[in-house]
PDB file of C-alpha atoms in Angstrom:
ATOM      1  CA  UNK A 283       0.000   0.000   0.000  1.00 81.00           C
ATOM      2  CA  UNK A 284       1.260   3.432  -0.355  1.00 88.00           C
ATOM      3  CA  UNK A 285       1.651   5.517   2.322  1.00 88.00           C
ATOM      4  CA  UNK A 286       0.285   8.676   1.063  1.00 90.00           C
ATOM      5  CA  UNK A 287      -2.942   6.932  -0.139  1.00 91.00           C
ATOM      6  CA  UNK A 288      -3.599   5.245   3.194  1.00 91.00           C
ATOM      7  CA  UNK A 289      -2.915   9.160   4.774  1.00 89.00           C
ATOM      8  CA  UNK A 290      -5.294  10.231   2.272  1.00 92.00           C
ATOM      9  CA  UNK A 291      -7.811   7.718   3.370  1.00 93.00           C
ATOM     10  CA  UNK A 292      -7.433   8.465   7.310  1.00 92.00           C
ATOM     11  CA  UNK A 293      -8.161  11.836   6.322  1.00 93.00           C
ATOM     12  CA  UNK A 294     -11.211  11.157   4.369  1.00 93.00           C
ATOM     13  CA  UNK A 295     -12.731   9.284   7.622  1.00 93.00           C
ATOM     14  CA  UNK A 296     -11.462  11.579  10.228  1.00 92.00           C
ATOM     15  CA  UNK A 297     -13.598  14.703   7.910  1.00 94.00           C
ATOM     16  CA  UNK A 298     -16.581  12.804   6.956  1.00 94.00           C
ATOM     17  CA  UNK A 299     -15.803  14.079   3.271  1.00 94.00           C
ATOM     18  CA  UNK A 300     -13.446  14.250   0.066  1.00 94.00           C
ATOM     19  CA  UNK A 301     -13.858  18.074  -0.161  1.00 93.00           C
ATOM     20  CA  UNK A 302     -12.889  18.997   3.054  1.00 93.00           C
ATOM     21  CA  UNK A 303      -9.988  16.203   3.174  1.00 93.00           C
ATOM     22  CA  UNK A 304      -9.220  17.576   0.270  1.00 93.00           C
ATOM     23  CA  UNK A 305      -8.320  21.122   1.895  1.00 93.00           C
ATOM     24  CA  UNK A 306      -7.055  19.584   4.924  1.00 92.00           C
ATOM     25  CA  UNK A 307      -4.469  18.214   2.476  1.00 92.00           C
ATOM     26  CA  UNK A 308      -3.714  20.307   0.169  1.00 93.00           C
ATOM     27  CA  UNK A 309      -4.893  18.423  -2.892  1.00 92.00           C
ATOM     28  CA  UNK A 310      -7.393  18.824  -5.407  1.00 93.00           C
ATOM     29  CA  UNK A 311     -10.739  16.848  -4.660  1.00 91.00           C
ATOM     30  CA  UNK A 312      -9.890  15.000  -7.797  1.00 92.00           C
ATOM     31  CA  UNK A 313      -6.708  13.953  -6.500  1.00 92.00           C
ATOM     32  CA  UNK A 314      -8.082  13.023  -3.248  1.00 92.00           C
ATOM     33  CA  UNK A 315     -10.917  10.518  -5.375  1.00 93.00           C
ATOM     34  CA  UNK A 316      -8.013   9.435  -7.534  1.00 92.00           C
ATOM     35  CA  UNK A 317      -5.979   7.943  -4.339  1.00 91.00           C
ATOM     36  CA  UNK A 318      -9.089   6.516  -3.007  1.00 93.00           C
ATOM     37  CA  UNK A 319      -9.692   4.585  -5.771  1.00 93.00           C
ATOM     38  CA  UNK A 320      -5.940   3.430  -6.837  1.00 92.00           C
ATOM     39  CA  UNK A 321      -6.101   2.120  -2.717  1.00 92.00           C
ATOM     40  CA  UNK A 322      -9.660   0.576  -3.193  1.00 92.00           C
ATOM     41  CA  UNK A 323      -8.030  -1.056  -6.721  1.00 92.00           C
ATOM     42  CA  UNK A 324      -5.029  -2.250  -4.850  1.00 92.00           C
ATOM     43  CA  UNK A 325      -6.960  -3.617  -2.072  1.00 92.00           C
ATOM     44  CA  UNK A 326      -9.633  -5.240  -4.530  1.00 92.00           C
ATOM     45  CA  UNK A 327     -12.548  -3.938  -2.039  1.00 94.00           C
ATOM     46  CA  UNK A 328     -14.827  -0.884  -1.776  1.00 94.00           C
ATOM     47  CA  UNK A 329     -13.421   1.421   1.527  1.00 94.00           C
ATOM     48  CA  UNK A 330     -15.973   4.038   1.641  1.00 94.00           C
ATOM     49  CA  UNK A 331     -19.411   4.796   0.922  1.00 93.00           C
ATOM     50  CA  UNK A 332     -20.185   7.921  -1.012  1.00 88.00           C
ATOM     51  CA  UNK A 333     -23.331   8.914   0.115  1.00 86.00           C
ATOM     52  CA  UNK A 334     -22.498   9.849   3.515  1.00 92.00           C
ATOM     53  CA  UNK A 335     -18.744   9.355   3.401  1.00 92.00           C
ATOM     54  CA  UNK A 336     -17.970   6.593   5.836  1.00 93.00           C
ATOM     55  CA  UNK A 337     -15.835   3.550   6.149  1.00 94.00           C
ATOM     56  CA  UNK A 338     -17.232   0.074   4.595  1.00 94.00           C
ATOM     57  CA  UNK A 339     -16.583  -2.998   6.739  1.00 93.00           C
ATOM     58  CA  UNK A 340     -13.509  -3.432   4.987  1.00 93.00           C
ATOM     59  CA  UNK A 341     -12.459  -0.071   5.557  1.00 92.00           C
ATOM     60  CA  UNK A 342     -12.966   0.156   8.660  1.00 93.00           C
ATOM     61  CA  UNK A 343     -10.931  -2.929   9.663  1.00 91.00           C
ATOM     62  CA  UNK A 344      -8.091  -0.931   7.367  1.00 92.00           C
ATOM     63  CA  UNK A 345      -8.391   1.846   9.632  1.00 91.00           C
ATOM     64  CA  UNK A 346      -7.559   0.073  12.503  1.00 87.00           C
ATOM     65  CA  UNK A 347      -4.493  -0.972  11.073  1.00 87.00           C
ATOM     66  CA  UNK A 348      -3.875   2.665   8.831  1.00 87.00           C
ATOM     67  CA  UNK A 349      -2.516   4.549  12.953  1.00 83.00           C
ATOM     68  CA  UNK A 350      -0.314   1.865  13.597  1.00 82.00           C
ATOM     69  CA  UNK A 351       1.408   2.309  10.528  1.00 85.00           C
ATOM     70  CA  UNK A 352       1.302   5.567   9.599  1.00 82.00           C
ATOM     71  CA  UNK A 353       3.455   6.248  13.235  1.00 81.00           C
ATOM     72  CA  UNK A 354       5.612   3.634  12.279  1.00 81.00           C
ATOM     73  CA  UNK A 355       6.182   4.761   9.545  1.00 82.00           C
ATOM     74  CA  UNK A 356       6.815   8.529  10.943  1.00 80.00           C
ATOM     75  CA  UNK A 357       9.095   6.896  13.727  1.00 74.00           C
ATOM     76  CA  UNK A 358      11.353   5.642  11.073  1.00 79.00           C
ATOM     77  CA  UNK A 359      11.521   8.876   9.375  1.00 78.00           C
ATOM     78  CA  UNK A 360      12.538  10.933  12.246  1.00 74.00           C
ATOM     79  CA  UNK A 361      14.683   8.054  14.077  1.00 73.00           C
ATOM     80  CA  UNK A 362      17.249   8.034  10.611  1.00 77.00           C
ATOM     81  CA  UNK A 363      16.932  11.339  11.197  1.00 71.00           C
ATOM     82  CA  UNK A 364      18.258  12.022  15.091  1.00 68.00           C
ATOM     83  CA  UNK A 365      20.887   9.999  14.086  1.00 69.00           C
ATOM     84  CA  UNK A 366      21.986  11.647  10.095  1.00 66.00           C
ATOM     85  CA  UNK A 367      21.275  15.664  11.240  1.00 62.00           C
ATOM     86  CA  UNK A 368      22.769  17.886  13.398  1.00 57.00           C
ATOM     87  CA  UNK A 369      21.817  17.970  17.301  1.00 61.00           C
ATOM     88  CA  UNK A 370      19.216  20.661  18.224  1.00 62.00           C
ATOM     89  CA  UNK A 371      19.655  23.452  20.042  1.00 68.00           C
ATOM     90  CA  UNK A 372      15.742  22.756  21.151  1.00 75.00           C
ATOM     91  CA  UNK A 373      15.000  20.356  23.783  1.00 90.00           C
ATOM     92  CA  UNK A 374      11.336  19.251  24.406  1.00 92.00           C
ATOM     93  CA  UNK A 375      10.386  16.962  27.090  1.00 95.00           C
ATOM     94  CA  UNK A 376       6.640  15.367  26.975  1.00 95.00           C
ATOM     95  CA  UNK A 377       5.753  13.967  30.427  1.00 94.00           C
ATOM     96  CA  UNK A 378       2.722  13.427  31.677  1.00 93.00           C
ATOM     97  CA  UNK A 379       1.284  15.697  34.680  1.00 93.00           C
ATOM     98  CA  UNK A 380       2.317  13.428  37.398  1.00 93.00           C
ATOM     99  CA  UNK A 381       5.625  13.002  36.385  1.00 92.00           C
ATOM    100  CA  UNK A 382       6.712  16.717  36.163  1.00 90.00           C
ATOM    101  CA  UNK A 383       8.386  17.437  39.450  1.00 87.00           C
ATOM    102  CA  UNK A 384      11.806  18.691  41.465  1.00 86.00           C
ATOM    103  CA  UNK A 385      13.091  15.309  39.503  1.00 89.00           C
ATOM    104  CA  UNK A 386      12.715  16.997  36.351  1.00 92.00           C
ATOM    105  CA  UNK A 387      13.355  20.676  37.434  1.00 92.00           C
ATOM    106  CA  UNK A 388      17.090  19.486  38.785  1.00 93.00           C
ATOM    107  CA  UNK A 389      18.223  17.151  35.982  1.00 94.00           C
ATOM    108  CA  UNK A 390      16.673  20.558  33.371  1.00 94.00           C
ATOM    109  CA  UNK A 391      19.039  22.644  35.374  1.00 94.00           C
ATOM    110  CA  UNK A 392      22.023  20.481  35.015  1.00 94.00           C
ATOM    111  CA  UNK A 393      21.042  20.207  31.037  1.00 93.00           C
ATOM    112  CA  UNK A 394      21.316  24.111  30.972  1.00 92.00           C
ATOM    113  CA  UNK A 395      24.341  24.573  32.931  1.00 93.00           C
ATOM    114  CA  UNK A 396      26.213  22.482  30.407  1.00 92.00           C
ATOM    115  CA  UNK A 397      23.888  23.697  27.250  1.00 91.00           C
ATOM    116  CA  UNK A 398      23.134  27.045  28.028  1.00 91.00           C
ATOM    117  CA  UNK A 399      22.074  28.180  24.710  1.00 88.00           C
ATOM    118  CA  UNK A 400      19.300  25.087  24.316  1.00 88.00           C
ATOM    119  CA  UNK A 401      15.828  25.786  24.501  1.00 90.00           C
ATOM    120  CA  UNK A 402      13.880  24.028  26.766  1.00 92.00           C
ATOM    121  CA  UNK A 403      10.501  22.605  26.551  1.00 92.00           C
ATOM    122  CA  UNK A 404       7.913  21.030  28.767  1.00 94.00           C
ATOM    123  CA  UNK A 405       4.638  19.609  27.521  1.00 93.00           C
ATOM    124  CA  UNK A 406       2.329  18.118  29.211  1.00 93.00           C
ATOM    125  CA  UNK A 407       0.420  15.231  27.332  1.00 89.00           C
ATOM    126  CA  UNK A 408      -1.918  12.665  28.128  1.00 84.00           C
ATOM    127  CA  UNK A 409       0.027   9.177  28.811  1.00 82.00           C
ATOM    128  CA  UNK A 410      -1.288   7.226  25.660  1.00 82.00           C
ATOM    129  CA  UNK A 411      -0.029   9.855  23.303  1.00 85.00           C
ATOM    130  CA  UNK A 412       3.195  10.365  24.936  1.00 90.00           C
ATOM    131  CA  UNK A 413       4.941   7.318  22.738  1.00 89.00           C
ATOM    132  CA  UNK A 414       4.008   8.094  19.834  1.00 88.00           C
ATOM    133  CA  UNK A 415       4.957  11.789  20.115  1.00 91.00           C
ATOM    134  CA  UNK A 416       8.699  10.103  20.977  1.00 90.00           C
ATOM    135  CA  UNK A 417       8.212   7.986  18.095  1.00 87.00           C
ATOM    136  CA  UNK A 418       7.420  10.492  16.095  1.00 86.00           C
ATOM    137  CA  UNK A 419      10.250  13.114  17.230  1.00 85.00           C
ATOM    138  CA  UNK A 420       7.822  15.685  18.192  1.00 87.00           C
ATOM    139  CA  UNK A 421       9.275  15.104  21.561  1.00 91.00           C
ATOM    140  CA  UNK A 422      12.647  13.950  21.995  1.00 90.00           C
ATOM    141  CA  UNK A 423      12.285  12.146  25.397  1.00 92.00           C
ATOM    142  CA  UNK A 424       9.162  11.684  27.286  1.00 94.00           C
ATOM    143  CA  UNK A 425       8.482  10.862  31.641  1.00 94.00           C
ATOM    144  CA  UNK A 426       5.634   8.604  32.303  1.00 94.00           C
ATOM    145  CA  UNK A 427       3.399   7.682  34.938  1.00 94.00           C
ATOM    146  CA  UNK A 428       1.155   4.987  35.712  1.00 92.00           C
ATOM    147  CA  UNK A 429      -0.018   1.815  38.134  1.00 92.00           C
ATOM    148  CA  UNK A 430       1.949  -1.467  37.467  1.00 91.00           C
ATOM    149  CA  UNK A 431       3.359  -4.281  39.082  1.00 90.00           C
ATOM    150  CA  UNK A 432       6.723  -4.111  41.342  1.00 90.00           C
ATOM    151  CA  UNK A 433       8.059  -6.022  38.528  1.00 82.00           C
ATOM    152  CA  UNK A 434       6.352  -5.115  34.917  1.00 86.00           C
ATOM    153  CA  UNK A 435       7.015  -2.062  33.197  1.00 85.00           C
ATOM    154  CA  UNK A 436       4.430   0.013  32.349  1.00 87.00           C
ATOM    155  CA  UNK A 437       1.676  -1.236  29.621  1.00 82.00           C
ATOM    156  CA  UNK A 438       2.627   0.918  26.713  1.00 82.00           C
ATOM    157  CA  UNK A 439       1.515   1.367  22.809  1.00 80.00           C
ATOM    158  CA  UNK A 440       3.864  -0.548  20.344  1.00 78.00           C
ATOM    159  CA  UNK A 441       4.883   2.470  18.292  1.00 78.00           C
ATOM    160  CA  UNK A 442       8.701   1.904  17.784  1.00 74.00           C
ATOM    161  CA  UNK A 443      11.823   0.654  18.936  1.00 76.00           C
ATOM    162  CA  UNK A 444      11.533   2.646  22.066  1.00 84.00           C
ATOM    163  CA  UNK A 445      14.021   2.651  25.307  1.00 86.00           C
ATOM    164  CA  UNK A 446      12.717   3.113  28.956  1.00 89.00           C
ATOM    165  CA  UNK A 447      14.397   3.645  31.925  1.00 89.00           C
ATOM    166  CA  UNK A 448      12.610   3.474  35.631  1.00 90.00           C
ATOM    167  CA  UNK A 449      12.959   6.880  37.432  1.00 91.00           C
ATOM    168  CA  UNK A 450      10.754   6.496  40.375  1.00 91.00           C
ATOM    169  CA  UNK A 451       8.555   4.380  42.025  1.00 92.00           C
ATOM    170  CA  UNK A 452       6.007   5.589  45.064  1.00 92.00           C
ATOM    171  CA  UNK A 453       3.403   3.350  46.664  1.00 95.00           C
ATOM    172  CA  UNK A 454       0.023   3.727  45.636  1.00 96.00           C
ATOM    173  CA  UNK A 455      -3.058   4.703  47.854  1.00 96.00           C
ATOM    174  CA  UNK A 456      -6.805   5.065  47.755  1.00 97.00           C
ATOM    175  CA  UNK A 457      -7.291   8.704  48.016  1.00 97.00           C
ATOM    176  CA  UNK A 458     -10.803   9.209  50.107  1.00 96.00           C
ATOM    177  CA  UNK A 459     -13.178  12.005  51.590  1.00 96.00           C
ATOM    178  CA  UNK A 460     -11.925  12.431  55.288  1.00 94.00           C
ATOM    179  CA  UNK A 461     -15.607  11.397  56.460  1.00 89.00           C
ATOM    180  CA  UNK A 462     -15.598   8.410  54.450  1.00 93.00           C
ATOM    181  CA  UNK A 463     -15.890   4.315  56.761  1.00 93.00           C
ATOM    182  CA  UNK A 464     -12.679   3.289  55.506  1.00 94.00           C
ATOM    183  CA  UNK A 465     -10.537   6.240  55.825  1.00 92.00           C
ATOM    184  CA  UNK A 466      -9.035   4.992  59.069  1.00 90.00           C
ATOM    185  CA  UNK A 467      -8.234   2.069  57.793  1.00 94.00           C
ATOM    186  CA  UNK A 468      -4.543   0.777  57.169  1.00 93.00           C
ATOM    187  CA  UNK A 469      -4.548  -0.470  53.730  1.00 95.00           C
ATOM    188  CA  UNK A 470      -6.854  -1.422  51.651  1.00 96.00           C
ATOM    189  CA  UNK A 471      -7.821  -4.443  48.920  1.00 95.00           C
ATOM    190  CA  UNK A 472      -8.842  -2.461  45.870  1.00 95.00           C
ATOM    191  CA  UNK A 473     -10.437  -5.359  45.184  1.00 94.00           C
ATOM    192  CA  UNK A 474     -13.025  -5.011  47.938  1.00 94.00           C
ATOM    193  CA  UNK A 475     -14.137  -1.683  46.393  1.00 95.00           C
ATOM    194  CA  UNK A 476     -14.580  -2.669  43.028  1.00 94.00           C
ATOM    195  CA  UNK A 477     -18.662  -1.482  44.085  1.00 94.00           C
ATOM    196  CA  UNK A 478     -17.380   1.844  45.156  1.00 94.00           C
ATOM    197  CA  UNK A 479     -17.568   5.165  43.542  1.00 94.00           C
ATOM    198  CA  UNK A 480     -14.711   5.897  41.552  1.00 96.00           C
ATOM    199  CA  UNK A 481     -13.972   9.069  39.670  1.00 96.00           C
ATOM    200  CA  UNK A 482     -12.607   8.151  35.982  1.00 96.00           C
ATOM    201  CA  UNK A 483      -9.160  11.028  35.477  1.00 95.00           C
ATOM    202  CA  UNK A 484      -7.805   9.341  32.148  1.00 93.00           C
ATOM    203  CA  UNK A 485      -5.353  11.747  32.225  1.00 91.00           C
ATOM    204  CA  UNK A 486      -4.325  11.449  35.921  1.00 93.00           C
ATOM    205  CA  UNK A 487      -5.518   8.436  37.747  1.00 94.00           C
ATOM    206  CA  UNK A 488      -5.172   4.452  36.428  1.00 93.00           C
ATOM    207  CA  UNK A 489      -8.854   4.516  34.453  1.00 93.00           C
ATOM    208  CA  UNK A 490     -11.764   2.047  35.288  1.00 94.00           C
ATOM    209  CA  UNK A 491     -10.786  -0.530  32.825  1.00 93.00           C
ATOM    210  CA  UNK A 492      -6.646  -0.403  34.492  1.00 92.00           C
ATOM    211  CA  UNK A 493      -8.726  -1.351  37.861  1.00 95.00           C
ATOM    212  CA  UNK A 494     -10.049  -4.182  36.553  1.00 95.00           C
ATOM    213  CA  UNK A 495      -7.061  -5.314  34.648  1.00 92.00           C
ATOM    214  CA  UNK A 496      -5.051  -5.194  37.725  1.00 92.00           C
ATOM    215  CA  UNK A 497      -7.240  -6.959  40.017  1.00 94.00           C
ATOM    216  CA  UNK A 498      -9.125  -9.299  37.812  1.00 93.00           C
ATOM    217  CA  UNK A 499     -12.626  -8.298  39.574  1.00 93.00           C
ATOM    218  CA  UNK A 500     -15.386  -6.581  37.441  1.00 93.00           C
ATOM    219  CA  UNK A 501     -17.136  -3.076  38.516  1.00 92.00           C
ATOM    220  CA  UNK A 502     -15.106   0.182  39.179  1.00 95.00           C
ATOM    221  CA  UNK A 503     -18.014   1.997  37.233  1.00 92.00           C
ATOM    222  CA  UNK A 504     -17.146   5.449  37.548  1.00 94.00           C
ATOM    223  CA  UNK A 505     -19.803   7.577  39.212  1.00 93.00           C
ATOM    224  CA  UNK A 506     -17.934  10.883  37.493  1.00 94.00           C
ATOM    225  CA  UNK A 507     -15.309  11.682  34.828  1.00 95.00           C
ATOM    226  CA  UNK A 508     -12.570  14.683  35.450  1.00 95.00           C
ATOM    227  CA  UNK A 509     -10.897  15.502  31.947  1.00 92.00           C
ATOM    228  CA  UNK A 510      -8.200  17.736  33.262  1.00 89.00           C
ATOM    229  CA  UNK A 511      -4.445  17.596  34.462  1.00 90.00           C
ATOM    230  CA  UNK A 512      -4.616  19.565  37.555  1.00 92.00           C
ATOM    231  CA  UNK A 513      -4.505  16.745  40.049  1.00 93.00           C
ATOM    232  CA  UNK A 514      -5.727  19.670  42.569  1.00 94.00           C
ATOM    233  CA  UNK A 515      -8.986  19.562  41.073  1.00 95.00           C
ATOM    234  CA  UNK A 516      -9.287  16.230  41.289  1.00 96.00           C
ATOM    235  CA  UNK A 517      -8.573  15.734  44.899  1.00 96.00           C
ATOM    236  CA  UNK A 518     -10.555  19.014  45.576  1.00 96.00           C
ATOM    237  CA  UNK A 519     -13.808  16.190  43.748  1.00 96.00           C
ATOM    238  CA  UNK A 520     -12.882  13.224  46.111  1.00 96.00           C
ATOM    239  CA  UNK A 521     -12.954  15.540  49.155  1.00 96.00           C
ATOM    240  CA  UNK A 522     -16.589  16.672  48.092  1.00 95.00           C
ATOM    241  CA  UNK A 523     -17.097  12.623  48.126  1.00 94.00           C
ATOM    242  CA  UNK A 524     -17.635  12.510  44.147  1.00 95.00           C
ATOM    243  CA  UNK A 525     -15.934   9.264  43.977  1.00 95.00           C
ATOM    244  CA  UNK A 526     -12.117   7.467  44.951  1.00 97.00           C
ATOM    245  CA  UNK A 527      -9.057   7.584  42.816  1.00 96.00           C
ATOM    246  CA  UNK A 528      -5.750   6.335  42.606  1.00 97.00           C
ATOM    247  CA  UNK A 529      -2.637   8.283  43.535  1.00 96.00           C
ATOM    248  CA  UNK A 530       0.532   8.055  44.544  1.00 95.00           C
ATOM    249  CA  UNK A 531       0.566   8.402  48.553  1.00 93.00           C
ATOM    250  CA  UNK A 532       2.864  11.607  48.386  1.00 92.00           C
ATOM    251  CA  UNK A 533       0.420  13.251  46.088  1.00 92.00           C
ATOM    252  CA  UNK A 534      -2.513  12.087  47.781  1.00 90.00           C
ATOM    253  CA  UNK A 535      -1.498  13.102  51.263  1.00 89.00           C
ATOM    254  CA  UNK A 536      -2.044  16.303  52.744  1.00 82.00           C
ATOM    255  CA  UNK A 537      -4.592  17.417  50.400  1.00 90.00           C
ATOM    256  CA  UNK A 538      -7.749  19.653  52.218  1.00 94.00           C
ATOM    257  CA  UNK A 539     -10.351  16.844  53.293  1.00 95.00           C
ATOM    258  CA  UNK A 540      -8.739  14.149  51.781  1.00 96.00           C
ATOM    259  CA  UNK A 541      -6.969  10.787  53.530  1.00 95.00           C
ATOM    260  CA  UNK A 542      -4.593   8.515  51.340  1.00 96.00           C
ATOM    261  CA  UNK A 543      -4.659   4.955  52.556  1.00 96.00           C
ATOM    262  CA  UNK A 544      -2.395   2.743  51.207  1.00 96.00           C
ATOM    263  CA  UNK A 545      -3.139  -0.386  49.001  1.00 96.00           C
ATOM    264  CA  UNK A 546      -2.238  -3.268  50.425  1.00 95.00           C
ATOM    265  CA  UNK A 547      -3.422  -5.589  47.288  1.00 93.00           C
ATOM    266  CA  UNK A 548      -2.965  -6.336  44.808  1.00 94.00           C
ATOM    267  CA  UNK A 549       1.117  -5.599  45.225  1.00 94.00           C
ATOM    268  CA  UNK A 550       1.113  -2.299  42.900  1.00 95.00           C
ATOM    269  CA  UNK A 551       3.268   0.007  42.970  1.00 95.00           C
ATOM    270  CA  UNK A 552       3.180   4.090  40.570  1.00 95.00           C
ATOM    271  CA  UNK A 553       5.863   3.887  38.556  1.00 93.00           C
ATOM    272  CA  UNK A 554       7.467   7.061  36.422  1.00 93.00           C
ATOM    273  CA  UNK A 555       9.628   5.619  33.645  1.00 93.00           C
ATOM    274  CA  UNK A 556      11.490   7.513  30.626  1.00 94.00           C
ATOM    275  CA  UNK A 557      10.715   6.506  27.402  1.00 92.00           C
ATOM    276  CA  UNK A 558      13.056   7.938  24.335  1.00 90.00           C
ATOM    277  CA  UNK A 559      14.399   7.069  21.096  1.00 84.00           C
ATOM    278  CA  UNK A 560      17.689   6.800  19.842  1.00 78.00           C
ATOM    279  CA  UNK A 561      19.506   9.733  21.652  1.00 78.00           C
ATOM    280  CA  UNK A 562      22.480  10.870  19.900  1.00 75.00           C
ATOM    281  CA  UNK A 563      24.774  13.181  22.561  1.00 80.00           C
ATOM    282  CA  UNK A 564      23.388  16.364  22.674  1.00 86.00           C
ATOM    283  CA  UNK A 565      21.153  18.063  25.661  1.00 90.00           C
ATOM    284  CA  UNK A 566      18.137  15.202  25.352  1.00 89.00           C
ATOM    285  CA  UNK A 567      20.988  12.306  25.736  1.00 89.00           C
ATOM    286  CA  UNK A 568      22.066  14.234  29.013  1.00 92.00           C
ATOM    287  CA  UNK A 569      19.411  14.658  30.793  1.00 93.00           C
ATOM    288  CA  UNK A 570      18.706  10.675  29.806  1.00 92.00           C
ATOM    289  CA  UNK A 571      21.414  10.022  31.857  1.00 92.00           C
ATOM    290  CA  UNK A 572      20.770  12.379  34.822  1.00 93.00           C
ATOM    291  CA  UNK A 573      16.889  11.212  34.746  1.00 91.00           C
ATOM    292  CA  UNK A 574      18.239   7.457  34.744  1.00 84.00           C
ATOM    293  CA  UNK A 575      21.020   7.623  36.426  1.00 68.00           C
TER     294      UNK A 575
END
């Protein structure tokens, strides 16, 4: 398949139209039609319908495949390309909101002492896009967070040949209202509150379906979702007894109505791990080593 037809086609289903994929592109909506059907030819199957624009069966199974490759595709691009240019004077970091902390803040300093004319970057990004942004080179190292087993890494997206590197490791806790039965309690099975009211924080809490991967029991049906990254909001939503989360016990602790009681099983532990490319030396391969070191 050719890569710039299957790009074409991604585009066609993300807009819901040729026209408008057509401007998103920068093509002619002739073009656009013209790589639709050289793909469909090549694939010997129909991939959209006209009449609303939308993906057949078959093209909806290629879609599913069409990410995948595309940032595979884009990770080998930029990863010849880290290793054939120049190093950058710019370094961006991607970490997710958790991980940015005095960690980061030290090793950045140490980076500028000995690069003082790079420009640093911090973005904050939602875990399951962080890979693929290091994949991709739009980040050239990224810090991660998230719930795993004292002895797995962390369950990540198969974008690349990716490095990681463990950083830090905190115990996990239950983060509850300070009126709530159990908040005395010390530890707790998170098993045994798999009927409880959970807030779902994709962005900063293990999600409803981690729950259940990690302890094998059904339920953890969140009773309400907080889309944001400032992990004061959240706790600020568990005080007012909106539901439990996940945290580590340093972040969870402390916080205005809230007690953080740790989880005593399953054996979990929040892990913070650095995921990067190929790193030739330059300001990102430094602070590798001070972040892994």
């Amino acid at each position: 398949m050719d890569p710039q037809q299957l790009r074409t086609f991604v585009a066609v289903v993300r807009l819901g139209s040729f026209s408008e994929a057509a401007r998103d592109l920068g093509y002619t909506q002739s073009a656009v039609s013209q790589q639709i059907a050289a793909l469909e030819a090549d694939l010997g199957t129909a991939l959209l319908t006209r009449r609303p624009v939308g993906p057949t069966e078959a093209g909806a199974r290629l879609l599913e495949h069409a990410g995948p490759l595309l940032v595979r595709l884009d990770a080998a691009r930029a990863d010849v390309a880290r290793l054939a240019g120049a190093p950058s004077a710019r370094l961006t970091v991607g970490a997710t909101p958790l991980a940015v902390g005095a960690a980061l803040g030290r090793a950045l300093g140490d980076v500028r002492r000995a690069h003082p004319r790079a420009e640093l970057v911090v973005r904050v990004v939602a875990q399951q896009a962080l890979p693929a942004l290091v994949a991709t080179g739009e980040v050239d190292l990224a810090l991660i967070d998230g719930l795993a087993a004292p002895s797995d890494p962390l369950p990540l997206p198969d974008v690349g040949p990716l490095g990681t590197v463990a950083v830090d490791e905190q115990p996990p806790a239950v983060a509850l209202p300070a009126g709530h039965p159990l908040a005395g309690r010390a530890g707790l099975a998170l098993a045994d509150l798999s009927a409880a009211r959970w807030l779902e924080a994709p962005d900063l809490a293990p999600t409803a379906a981690r729950l259940r991967a990690a302890t094998a029991v059904d339920g953890f049906r969140p009773a309400a979702r907080y889309l944001g990254t400032d992990v004061r909001g959240l706790l600020a939503l568990v005080a007012a007894g909106h539901g439990l989360a996940v945290l580590p016990a340093a972040v969870a602790a402390g916080a205005p109505g809230v007690v953080a009681v740790p989880v005593r099983e399953p054996r979990l532990v929040h892990r913070t791990e650095l995921v990067h490319g190929s790193l030739p030396e330059g300001p990102a391969a430094l602070l590798a080593r001070l972040l892994g070191g």
